Coordinates of C-alpha atoms in Angstrom, one line a residue:
Chain Z
X1 CA 103.5 58.2 131.7
X2 CA 100.0 58.0 130.2
X3 CA 99.2 60.5 127.6
X4 CA 95.9 59.8 126.4
X5 CA 93.5 58.1 129.0
X6 CA 89.7 57.3 128.2
X7 CA 87.1 56.1 130.6
X8 CA 83.7 54.8 129.4
X9 CA 83.8 57.3 126.7
X10 CA 80.3 57.2 124.5
X11 CA 78.8 59.2 121.7
X12 CA 75.3 59.0 120.4
X13 CA 73.6 60.7 117.5
X14 CA 70.0 60.5 118.3
X15 CA 69.2 56.8 118.8
X16 CA 72.6 55.7 117.3
X17 CA 75.5 54.8 119.2
X18 CA 78.5 55.6 117.3
X19 CA 81.2 55.1 120.1
X20 CA 80.1 52.9 123.0
X21 CA 81.6 53.0 126.2
X22 CA 85.1 52.6 125.5
X23 CA 88.0 52.7 127.7
X24 CA 91.8 52.7 127.1
X25 CA 95.2 54.2 127.9
X26 CA 98.2 55.2 125.7
X27 CA 101.7 55.6 127.1
X28 CA 104.1 58.2 126.0
X29 CA 106.1 57.4 123.1
X30 CA 104.0 54.4 122.1
X31 CA 102.9 54.0 118.6
X32 CA 99.3 53.0 118.9
X33 CA 97.2 51.4 116.4
X34 CA 93.6 52.3 116.2
X35 CA 91.7 49.8 113.7
X36 CA 88.4 49.0 112.8
X37 CA 86.2 48.5 109.7
X38 CA 84.8 51.6 108.3
X39 CA 81.6 52.9 110.1
X40 CA 83.2 51.4 113.4
X41 CA 83.2 54.6 115.2
X42 CA 87.1 55.4 114.6
X43 CA 86.6 58.9 113.6
X44 CA 83.9 59.8 115.9
X45 CA 86.6 58.8 118.5
X46 CA 89.2 60.7 117.1
X47 CA 87.0 63.9 116.5
X48 CA 86.3 63.6 120.6
X49 CA 89.9 62.9 121.4
X50 CA 90.9 66.1 119.4
X51 CA 88.2 68.3 121.0
X52 CA 86.1 68.8 117.8
X53 CA 83.2 67.0 119.3
X54 CA 81.7 66.8 122.7
X55 CA 81.5 63.3 124.7
X56 CA 77.8 62.3 125.3
X57 CA 79.3 60.7 128.4
X58 CA 82.4 59.5 129.9
X59 CA 85.8 61.3 130.2
X60 CA 88.9 61.4 128.5
X61 CA 92.1 63.2 129.1
X62 CA 94.5 64.0 126.5
X63 CA 98.1 65.4 127.3
X64 CA 96.7 65.9 130.4
X65 CA 93.8 68.1 129.7
X66 CA 90.3 67.1 129.9
X67 CA 88.9 66.9 126.4
X68 CA 85.5 68.3 127.2
X69 CA 86.4 71.1 129.8
X70 CA 89.7 72.0 128.1
X71 CA 89.6 71.5 124.7
X72 CA 91.7 74.4 123.7
X73 CA 94.5 73.3 125.6
X74 CA 93.9 69.9 124.2
X75 CA 94.3 71.4 120.6
X76 CA 97.4 73.3 121.5
X77 CA 99.2 70.0 122.3
X78 CA 98.4 67.6 119.6
X79 CA 99.0 67.4 115.9
X80 CA 96.3 65.8 113.4
X81 CA 96.7 64.9 109.9
X82 CA 93.5 63.5 108.2
X83 CA 92.8 61.0 106.0
X84 CA 92.2 63.8 103.0
X85 CA 95.6 65.4 101.5
X86 CA 95.1 69.0 103.3
X87 CA 97.9 71.2 102.7
X88 CA 97.5 74.2 100.4
X89 CA 98.1 73.5 97.0
X90 CA 98.8 77.3 96.1
X91 CA 101.3 77.8 98.6
X92 CA 105.2 76.6 98.5
X93 CA 106.4 73.7 100.5
X94 CA 108.1 75.9 103.0
X95 CA 105.1 78.3 103.3
X96 CA 102.8 75.5 104.4
X97 CA 105.2 74.7 107.0
X98 CA 105.6 78.6 107.9
X99 CA 101.7 78.6 108.2
X100 CA 101.3 75.9 110.4
X101 CA 104.0 76.5 112.5
X102 CA 102.6 80.1 112.9
X103 CA 99.0 78.7 113.5
X104 CA 100.6 76.6 116.4
X105 CA 102.5 79.5 118.0
X106 CA 105.8 78.0 117.3
X107 CA 108.1 80.9 118.3
X108 CA 109.1 83.2 115.6
X109 CA 112.9 83.2 116.0
X110 CA 112.7 79.4 115.9
X111 CA 110.4 78.9 112.7
X112 CA 113.0 79.3 110.0
X113 CA 115.0 76.6 111.7
X114 CA 112.3 74.6 111.9
X115 CA 111.5 74.9 108.4
X116 CA 115.4 73.7 107.4
X117 CA 115.1 70.8 110.0
X118 CA 111.5 69.6 108.7
X119 CA 112.9 70.1 104.9
X120 CA 116.1 68.2 105.7
X121 CA 114.2 65.2 107.7
X122 CA 112.3 64.9 104.5
X123 CA 114.8 65.2 101.9
X124 CA 113.2 68.0 100.5
X125 CA 115.8 70.8 100.1
X126 CA 115.3 71.1 96.5
X127 CA 111.6 71.4 96.8
X128 CA 111.6 74.6 99.3
X129 CA 110.0 76.8 96.9
X130 CA 108.1 74.1 94.8
X131 CA 104.2 74.6 95.2
X132 CA 102.5 71.8 96.9
X133 CA 100.3 71.1 94.0
X134 CA 103.6 70.1 91.8
X135 CA 104.6 67.3 94.3
X136 CA 103.5 63.5 94.1
X137 CA 100.9 62.3 96.4
X138 CA 103.4 60.1 98.5
X139 CA 105.6 63.2 99.2
X140 CA 102.5 65.2 100.1
X141 CA 101.6 62.6 102.6
X142 CA 105.0 63.0 104.1
X143 CA 104.9 66.7 104.2
X144 CA 101.5 66.7 106.0
X145 CA 103.0 64.5 108.7
X146 CA 106.0 66.5 109.1
X147 CA 103.6 69.5 109.5
X148 CA 101.3 67.9 111.9
X149 CA 104.1 67.5 114.2
X150 CA 105.8 71.1 113.4
X151 CA 105.3 72.5 116.8
X152 CA 106.4 69.1 118.5
X153 CA 103.2 67.8 120.0
X154 CA 102.7 65.5 122.7
X155 CA 100.8 63.4 120.6
X156 CA 100.0 63.2 116.7
X157 CA 96.7 62.1 115.6
X158 CA 96.9 60.1 112.2
X159 CA 93.8 59.3 110.6
X160 CA 94.5 56.9 107.6
X161 CA 97.8 58.6 107.0
X162 CA 98.7 56.4 104.1
X163 CA 95.7 55.9 101.8
X164 CA 96.5 55.5 98.1
X165 CA 100.3 55.6 99.0
X166 CA 102.7 53.1 97.1
X167 CA 104.3 50.5 99.3
X168 CA 107.9 52.2 98.9
X169 CA 106.6 55.6 100.1
X170 CA 104.4 53.6 102.6
X171 CA 107.8 52.3 104.0
X172 CA 109.4 55.7 104.2
X173 CA 106.2 57.2 105.8
X174 CA 106.8 54.7 108.5
X175 CA 110.1 55.8 109.3
X176 CA 109.3 59.2 109.9
X177 CA 106.9 57.8 112.3
X178 CA 109.4 55.7 114.0
X179 CA 111.8 59.0 114.2
X180 CA 108.8 61.2 115.6
X181 CA 108.3 58.1 118.4
X182 CA 112.1 58.3 119.3
X183 CA 111.7 61.7 120.0
X184 CA 109.0 61.2 122.5
X185 CA 105.9 62.1 120.5
X186 CA 103.0 59.6 120.8
X187 CA 101.6 58.3 117.8
X188 CA 97.7 57.6 117.5
X189 CA 97.2 56.0 114.0
X190 CA 94.2 54.7 112.3
X191 CA 95.0 52.3 109.1
X192 CA 93.5 49.8 106.9
X193 CA 96.7 48.3 106.1
X194 CA 97.0 45.4 108.2
X195 CA 101.1 45.2 107.3
X196 CA 101.1 48.3 109.0
X197 CA 99.4 47.2 112.0
X198 CA 102.0 45.1 112.7
X199 CA 104.5 48.0 113.0
X200 CA 102.6 49.3 115.8
X201 CA 103.5 48.7 119.8
X202 CA 99.8 48.0 120.5
X203 CA 96.3 48.0 118.6
X204 CA 93.0 48.2 119.5
X205 CA 90.4 46.8 117.2
X206 CA 86.8 48.7 117.3
X207 CA 83.7 46.8 116.4
X208 CA 80.3 48.5 116.3
X209 CA 81.5 51.2 118.4
X210 CA 83.0 48.9 121.0
X211 CA 86.9 48.0 121.4
X212 CA 86.9 44.3 121.0
X213 CA 90.7 43.6 121.3
X214 CA 93.8 45.5 122.9
X215 CA 97.3 44.2 123.0
X216 CA 100.4 44.2 121.3
X217 CA 100.3 42.6 117.7
X218 CA 102.3 39.4 119.2
X219 CA 99.9 38.7 121.8
X220 CA 96.9 39.5 119.7
X221 CA 98.3 36.8 116.9
X222 CA 98.8 34.3 119.9
X223 CA 95.3 34.8 121.6
X224 CA 93.6 34.3 118.3
X225 CA 96.0 31.7 117.1
X226 CA 96.6 33.5 113.9
X227 CA 99.4 33.9 111.5
X228 CA 99.2 37.8 111.1
X229 CA 97.2 40.7 111.8
X230 CA 95.0 40.6 109.1
X231 CA 93.7 37.1 110.3
X232 CA 92.9 38.7 113.8
X233 CA 91.3 41.6 112.1
X234 CA 88.9 39.3 109.9
X235 CA 87.9 37.0 112.7
X236 CA 86.9 40.4 114.9
X237 CA 85.6 42.2 112.1
X238 CA 83.2 39.5 110.9
X239 CA 81.1 40.2 113.9
X240 CA 80.2 43.3 113.2
X241 CA 76.7 43.8 112.4
X242 CA 76.8 47.5 111.2
X243 CA 76.8 48.5 107.6
X244 CA 80.1 50.2 106.6
X245 CA 79.2 53.9 105.8
Chain Y
X1 CA 112.6 84.7 103.0
X2 CA 110.0 86.8 101.2
X3 CA 107.0 85.4 103.1
X4 CA 106.1 87.5 105.9
X5 CA 109.4 88.7 106.5
X6 CA 108.6 92.3 106.4
X7 CA 106.7 92.1 109.8
X8 CA 108.9 89.7 111.5
X9 CA 109.8 91.9 114.2
X10 CA 106.3 92.9 115.0
X11 CA 105.3 89.5 114.8
X12 CA 107.6 88.2 117.6
X13 CA 105.9 90.9 120.2
X14 CA 102.3 90.2 119.0
X15 CA 100.0 88.0 121.2
X16 CA 99.3 84.5 119.8
X17 CA 95.9 85.0 118.4
X18 CA 97.0 88.4 116.6
X19 CA 99.7 86.6 114.7
X20 CA 97.7 83.7 113.7
X21 CA 95.1 86.1 112.4
X22 CA 97.5 88.1 110.4
X23 CA 99.5 84.8 109.0
X24 CA 96.5 83.7 107.8
X25 CA 95.3 86.7 106.1
X26 CA 98.6 86.5 104.4
X27 CA 97.9 83.2 103.3
X28 CA 94.5 84.4 101.8
X29 CA 96.2 87.2 99.8
X30 CA 98.2 84.5 98.4
X31 CA 95.4 82.2 97.5
X32 CA 94.1 85.3 95.6
X33 CA 97.0 86.7 93.9
X34 CA 98.5 83.2 92.8
X35 CA 95.2 82.7 91.1
X36 CA 96.0 85.0 87.7
X37 CA 92.7 84.5 86.4
X38 CA 90.6 85.0 89.5
X39 CA 92.7 88.1 90.2
X40 CA 92.2 89.6 86.9
X41 CA 88.6 88.8 86.8
X42 CA 88.1 90.6 90.4
X43 CA 89.8 93.6 89.1
X44 CA 88.5 93.7 85.6
X45 CA 84.8 92.9 86.5
X46 CA 83.8 96.3 87.6
X47 CA 85.1 98.2 84.7
X48 CA 83.9 95.5 82.0
X49 CA 80.4 95.8 84.0
X50 CA 80.2 99.6 83.9
X51 CA 81.5 99.7 80.0
X52 CA 78.8 97.0 79.3
X53 CA 75.8 98.8 81.0
X54 CA 77.0 102.2 80.5
X55 CA 77.5 101.7 76.7
X56 CA 76.1 98.8 75.4
X57 CA 73.1 97.7 77.3
X58 CA 71.7 101.3 77.1
X59 CA 68.2 102.7 77.0
X60 CA 69.6 105.7 75.5
X61 CA 68.7 106.5 72.2
X62 CA 71.9 107.8 70.1
X63 CA 72.1 108.1 66.3
X64 CA 69.0 107.2 65.3
X65 CA 68.6 107.3 61.7
X66 CA 66.1 109.6 60.6
X67 CA 64.0 110.0 57.3
X68 CA 62.1 113.1 56.0
X69 CA 59.2 113.7 53.8
X70 CA 59.1 117.3 53.0
X71 CA 56.7 118.4 50.1
X72 CA 56.8 122.3 51.6
X73 CA 60.6 122.6 51.3
X74 CA 60.6 126.2 53.1
X75 CA 62.4 128.2 55.2
X76 CA 60.6 126.4 58.5
X77 CA 61.1 123.0 57.5
X78 CA 64.6 123.4 56.6
X79 CA 65.2 124.9 60.4
X80 CA 63.5 121.9 61.8
X81 CA 65.8 119.4 59.6
X82 CA 68.8 121.1 60.7
X83 CA 68.1 121.4 64.1
X84 CA 67.0 117.7 64.2
X85 CA 70.2 117.2 62.5
X86 CA 72.5 119.1 65.1
X87 CA 71.7 116.9 67.9
X88 CA 73.2 113.9 68.8
X89 CA 70.3 111.8 68.7
X90 CA 69.4 111.9 65.0
X91 CA 71.3 111.5 61.8
X92 CA 69.5 112.6 58.6
X93 CA 69.8 109.6 56.3
X94 CA 66.9 109.6 53.7
X95 CA 65.1 112.4 52.0
X96 CA 62.0 110.7 50.9
X97 CA 60.3 111.9 47.8
X98 CA 56.8 110.2 47.7
X99 CA 54.7 109.4 50.9
X100 CA 54.4 105.4 49.8
X101 CA 58.3 105.0 50.4
X102 CA 57.5 105.5 54.2
X103 CA 56.2 102.1 55.0
X104 CA 59.3 100.9 52.5
X105 CA 62.2 102.6 54.7
X106 CA 60.7 101.0 57.9
X107 CA 60.6 97.8 56.5
X108 CA 64.3 97.7 55.5
X109 CA 64.9 98.3 59.0
X110 CA 67.4 101.0 59.5
X111 CA 65.3 104.0 59.8
X112 CA 64.0 104.7 63.5
X113 CA 61.9 108.0 63.0
X114 CA 60.2 109.4 59.8
X115 CA 59.2 112.8 59.8
X116 CA 56.3 114.0 57.6
X117 CA 55.8 117.8 57.2
X118 CA 52.5 119.2 55.7
X119 CA 52.3 121.4 52.3
X120 CA 53.1 125.0 52.6
X121 CA 54.3 124.7 56.2
X122 CA 55.7 127.9 56.5
X123 CA 53.0 129.8 55.4
X124 CA 50.4 127.8 57.4
X125 CA 52.3 129.2 60.7
X126 CA 52.5 132.5 59.5
X127 CA 48.7 133.0 58.5
X128 CA 46.6 130.5 60.4
X129 CA 49.3 129.6 63.1
X130 CA 48.7 126.1 62.8
X131 CA 50.8 123.9 60.8
X132 CA 50.7 119.8 60.3
X133 CA 53.7 117.9 61.4
X134 CA 53.7 114.0 61.8
X135 CA 55.9 111.6 63.4
X136 CA 56.0 108.3 62.5
X137 CA 57.9 105.5 64.6
X138 CA 58.5 101.7 64.6
X139 CA 55.9 100.6 67.3
X140 CA 57.6 97.2 67.8
X141 CA 59.7 98.3 70.3
X142 CA 57.3 100.8 72.2
X143 CA 60.4 102.2 74.5
X144 CA 62.4 103.2 72.2
X145 CA 59.4 104.8 69.9
X146 CA 58.5 106.7 73.0
X147 CA 61.6 108.0 73.7
X148 CA 62.5 109.0 69.9
X149 CA 59.0 111.0 69.6
X150 CA 59.9 112.8 73.0
X151 CA 63.2 113.9 71.8
X152 CA 61.7 115.2 68.4
X153 CA 59.0 117.0 70.2
X154 CA 61.3 118.7 72.4
X155 CA 63.2 119.7 69.5
X156 CA 60.1 121.0 67.4
X157 CA 58.7 122.6 70.3
X158 CA 62.2 124.7 70.8
X159 CA 61.8 125.8 67.2
X160 CA 58.3 126.7 67.4
X161 CA 59.2 128.7 70.6
X162 CA 61.7 130.5 68.6
X163 CA 59.3 131.6 65.6
X164 CA 56.8 132.8 68.1
X165 CA 59.2 135.1 70.0
X166 CA 61.2 136.4 66.8
X167 CA 57.9 137.2 65.2
X168 CA 56.5 139.2 68.5
X169 CA 53.8 137.0 68.8
X170 CA 52.4 137.5 72.5
X171 CA 54.2 134.4 74.8
X172 CA 52.2 131.4 74.7
X173 CA 52.9 128.4 76.9
X174 CA 54.6 125.6 75.0
X175 CA 54.6 122.1 76.5
X176 CA 58.2 121.5 77.7
X177 CA 58.8 117.8 78.9
X178 CA 61.9 118.2 81.4
X179 CA 63.6 115.4 83.0
X180 CA 64.8 116.2 86.4
X181 CA 68.2 115.2 87.7
X182 CA 69.2 113.4 84.3
X183 CA 68.1 115.8 81.7
X184 CA 69.7 113.9 78.9
X185 CA 68.5 110.7 80.2
X186 CA 71.8 109.4 80.4
X187 CA 71.8 105.6 80.9
X188 CA 75.1 105.8 82.9
X189 CA 73.3 107.9 85.9
X190 CA 71.1 105.1 86.4
X191 CA 73.6 102.3 85.9
X192 CA 76.4 103.4 88.0
X193 CA 74.5 103.0 91.3
X194 CA 73.4 99.6 90.2
X195 CA 76.9 98.5 88.9
X196 CA 78.1 99.5 92.3
X197 CA 75.2 97.4 94.3
X198 CA 76.0 94.3 92.1
X199 CA 79.9 94.2 91.9
X200 CA 80.3 95.0 95.7
X201 CA 77.8 91.9 96.5
X202 CA 79.4 89.8 93.9
X203 CA 82.7 90.4 95.4
X204 CA 81.9 90.0 99.1
X205 CA 79.3 87.4 99.4
X206 CA 79.9 85.1 96.5
X207 CA 83.8 85.3 96.9
X208 CA 83.9 85.0 100.7
X209 CA 81.3 82.3 100.7
X210 CA 83.1 80.2 97.7
X211 CA 86.6 80.5 99.5
X212 CA 85.4 79.1 103.1
X213 CA 83.6 76.6 101.0
X214 CA 86.6 75.7 99.4
X215 CA 88.4 75.0 102.8
X216 CA 85.8 72.5 103.6
X217 CA 85.7 70.9 100.5
X218 CA 89.7 70.4 100.3
X219 CA 89.7 69.2 104.3
X220 CA 91.8 71.8 105.3
X221 CA 89.1 73.3 107.5
X222 CA 89.3 70.0 109.5
X223 CA 92.9 70.7 110.2
X224 CA 92.2 74.4 111.0
X225 CA 89.4 73.5 113.4
X226 CA 92.0 71.0 115.0
X227 CA 94.4 73.7 115.4
X228 CA 94.5 76.2 118.3
X229 CA 93.3 79.0 115.8
X230 CA 89.8 80.1 116.9
X231 CA 87.3 79.6 114.5
X232 CA 86.2 82.9 114.3
X233 CA 89.6 84.1 113.2
X234 CA 89.5 81.8 110.5
X235 CA 86.1 82.9 109.2
X236 CA 87.2 86.7 109.4
X237 CA 90.4 86.4 108.0
X238 CA 88.8 85.0 105.1
X239 CA 86.7 88.1 104.9
X240 CA 89.7 90.6 105.0
X241 CA 91.1 90.2 101.5
X242 CA 87.5 90.4 99.9
X243 CA 86.9 93.4 101.9
X244 CA 90.4 94.9 100.5
X245 CA 89.4 94.0 97.0
X246 CA 86.0 95.7 97.4
X247 CA 87.5 99.0 98.5
X248 CA 89.7 99.0 95.2
X249 CA 86.8 98.2 92.7
X250 CA 84.7 100.8 94.7
X251 CA 87.4 103.4 93.9
X252 CA 87.7 102.0 90.4
X253 CA 84.1 102.3 89.9
X254 CA 83.8 106.0 91.2
X255 CA 86.6 107.1 89.3
X256 CA 85.5 105.8 85.9
X257 CA 82.0 107.1 86.5
X258 CA 83.2 110.4 87.1
X259 CA 85.9 110.8 84.9
X260 CA 84.9 108.7 81.8
X261 CA 81.3 108.4 82.0
X262 CA 80.8 112.1 83.2
X263 CA 78.4 110.9 86.2
X264 CA 78.8 113.5 89.0
X265 CA 79.1 112.8 92.6
X266 CA 76.6 115.8 93.4
X267 CA 76.0 115.0 97.1
X268 CA 78.2 114.2 100.4
X269 CA 81.5 112.2 99.3
X270 CA 81.8 111.3 103.1
X271 CA 78.2 109.8 103.2
X272 CA 78.4 107.8 100.1
X273 CA 81.9 106.1 101.2
X274 CA 80.1 105.5 104.7
X275 CA 77.1 104.1 103.0
X276 CA 79.4 101.6 101.0
X277 CA 81.2 100.3 103.5
X278 CA 78.2 99.7 105.5
X279 CA 76.8 97.8 102.3
X280 CA 80.2 96.1 101.7
X281 CA 79.8 94.8 105.6
X282 CA 76.3 93.5 104.8
X283 CA 77.4 91.5 101.7
X284 CA 80.5 90.0 103.7
X285 CA 77.8 88.9 106.5
X286 CA 75.6 87.2 103.6
X287 CA 78.7 85.8 102.3
X288 CA 79.4 84.2 105.9
X289 CA 76.0 83.1 106.4
X290 CA 76.0 81.1 103.0
X291 CA 79.3 79.7 103.7
X292 CA 77.7 78.7 107.3
X293 CA 75.1 76.7 105.5
X294 CA 76.7 75.0 102.6
X295 CA 79.7 72.7 102.3
X296 CA 80.6 72.9 98.6
X297 CA 82.1 75.6 96.2
X298 CA 79.3 74.7 93.5
X299 CA 76.5 75.3 95.9
X300 CA 77.9 78.4 97.2
X301 CA 78.2 79.7 93.9
X302 CA 75.0 79.0 93.0
X303 CA 73.1 80.4 96.0
X304 CA 74.9 83.6 95.7
X305 CA 74.4 83.7 92.2
X306 CA 70.7 82.7 92.1
X307 CA 69.8 84.2 95.5
X308 CA 71.6 87.5 95.5
X309 CA 72.7 88.2 91.8
X310 CA 69.4 87.7 89.8
X311 CA 67.2 89.6 92.1
X312 CA 69.7 92.5 92.1
X313 CA 69.5 92.7 88.7
X314 CA 65.7 92.4 88.2
X315 CA 64.3 93.5 91.3
X316 CA 66.3 96.2 92.6
X317 CA 65.1 98.8 90.1
X318 CA 68.6 98.8 88.5
X319 CA 67.0 98.0 85.0
X320 CA 63.0 97.6 85.4
X321 CA 61.1 100.0 87.6
X322 CA 59.7 98.3 90.4
X323 CA 56.8 100.4 90.8
X324 CA 55.0 98.6 87.9
X325 CA 55.5 95.0 89.3
X326 CA 53.0 92.9 90.9
X327 CA 53.0 93.2 94.9
X328 CA 54.8 90.1 95.3
X329 CA 57.8 91.2 93.5
X330 CA 57.7 94.4 94.9
X331 CA 57.7 92.7 98.6
X332 CA 60.8 90.9 97.6
X333 CA 62.4 94.4 96.3
X334 CA 62.0 95.6 99.6
X335 CA 63.9 93.2 101.5
X336 CA 66.7 93.3 99.1
X337 CA 69.9 95.1 100.4
X338 CA 71.0 96.1 97.0
X339 CA 67.6 98.0 96.2
X340 CA 68.3 100.1 99.5
X341 CA 71.8 100.7 98.6
X342 CA 71.0 101.6 95.2
X343 CA 68.3 104.5 96.1
X344 CA 70.7 105.9 98.5
X345 CA 73.5 106.1 96.2
X346 CA 71.3 107.8 93.7
X347 CA 70.0 110.2 96.4
X348 CA 73.9 111.1 97.1
X349 CA 75.3 110.6 93.8
X350 CA 72.9 112.0 91.3
X351 CA 70.4 114.1 93.0
X352 CA 72.9 115.5 95.5
X353 CA 70.7 115.1 98.5
X354 CA 72.5 115.3 101.8
X355 CA 72.8 112.8 104.9
X356 CA 68.8 113.4 105.6
X357 CA 67.6 111.8 102.3
X358 CA 69.2 108.6 103.3
X359 CA 68.9 108.1 107.0
X360 CA 66.2 105.5 106.2
X361 CA 68.4 103.3 103.9
X362 CA 71.3 103.8 106.2
X363 CA 69.1 102.7 109.5
X364 CA 67.9 99.4 107.2
X365 CA 71.3 98.6 105.9
X366 CA 72.8 98.7 109.3
X367 CA 70.2 96.7 110.8
X368 CA 70.2 94.0 108.1
X369 CA 74.3 93.8 108.6
X370 CA 73.6 93.3 112.1
X371 CA 71.0 90.8 111.6
X372 CA 72.9 88.7 109.2
X373 CA 75.9 88.7 110.9
X374 CA 74.1 87.3 114.2
X375 CA 72.7 84.8 112.2
X376 CA 75.9 83.6 110.5
X377 CA 77.6 83.7 113.9
X378 CA 75.1 81.7 115.6
X379 CA 75.0 79.2 112.2
X380 CA 78.7 78.8 112.5
X381 CA 78.7 77.8 116.3
X382 CA 76.2 75.4 115.8
X383 CA 78.1 73.4 113.2
X384 CA 80.8 73.4 115.3
X385 CA 79.4 71.5 118.1

């Protein structure tokens, strides 16, 4: 079952083509890595998929809804975590979960069970009443992820979720991602860490607004006769003519 | 389960939009109440400003030190000196014995007014009907000097009137300066409406725009825009807490001014509140407009500080009369919402005039509110595209 299908999606700003005619599909429960150098057009593409910006041309379906005409329904079926840390620092851990559960319309009667469940998954039972600003960065990122999936979305978009996080916490973060994928949540993730790209079921590599490669990490490594994803990425990204932003 | 638990039952039955809105408003209150310093400033600022403007920065002249040179020493001069002393405005601090001391006391600096009587003062009044009295003030501060001579003249005139009537001399017209509405020239009468205009604008426009800019700066706005919550609700729920704080501030200001500073609410209380509510909405709309344009808290602070606060202080007629300003500044003054509000508050509170006196101001303020609200909503939509 396809949860994302994109056909010839294009976004131009004046004469600049940020996203150039991309097409791809993502299957339910898949961990899809969306790679590309800075300025390759990843963020613009994600913004269109989340209903934040309208495509110049082309179509996209996310969770069964048209991204252009049904953006409100798209928004209700996805979760989103941005590269910037974005919880409320002056609210307690559980209040942050409570807030987003409410915004995403989780039924009132389920909310306290949800809070307990997420605190338990994170091992945060003791931090329930802690203000978020007192948590270490890695913990905040894990909490952000939990909150992005608090309403059991069909898809969760993670935009560089592990930026600046230590290796041990990154490992734990990916365990959370696997748990969510096992529950049937599709993961759409961008990252600059190529070891993380290896964890994905499939990856796409964007160069200058176009998708240059799309396959499983194993097939890509074979195709480009590389030892690891880092080499694959270097070969493709070197062709880029655009400056990083 | 303190958070939200009080209205748990009600929340369950609500449509999702309403629920999001309420949950979001509560979050806004937490932002404000958990930041103790901001909270303290928001609640104490009006009190502080009223006290500052009402007592410290005052144009009222009180307890001026007075020196007298009185070569006559008779019944009339003593009576006048007593009258001057009996007043709040003057304190007799020195009796001069020689005219050349006058210069000296001014140079020492603590004397504000010197009164010099002519010789044989009482005799002259009785026989020729004319007596000489000289008022000397320090002209380096012309405003104070004028105010002081006016006070002293009033007191002396009232004595003259007394003598003339007690001595059965036919009634004569004595020039008498009277200040309507604010007979004692109390500064508070002028500053209370001004402080109201300033505080409400400050809380509503500045705080609302900063709190929206903060969400943009922190990145939480992005998360909210990806969520199914309608952008208009995000923005409106930001305005609600500041609306509530403004009402609290309005109440504090009115209580302090009526019960502590003795400024009356002479006119219609109902229209005063209605007028203030319109002004609060106007200020909130301005805050939303600013936040639709800027992305950082600092810029929001600067714009609301420079573009809103400074003109209110200098051009709204609160501190300086606008009538004497060059035409350019008078035009700016005309488009300041605070100027219209302050004029209307003065009419209602101090002059005690009714609804008909503030129709123009009400229409102007309502018009401005709709205008700013329309542009800010439009701006906000454009940015979302």
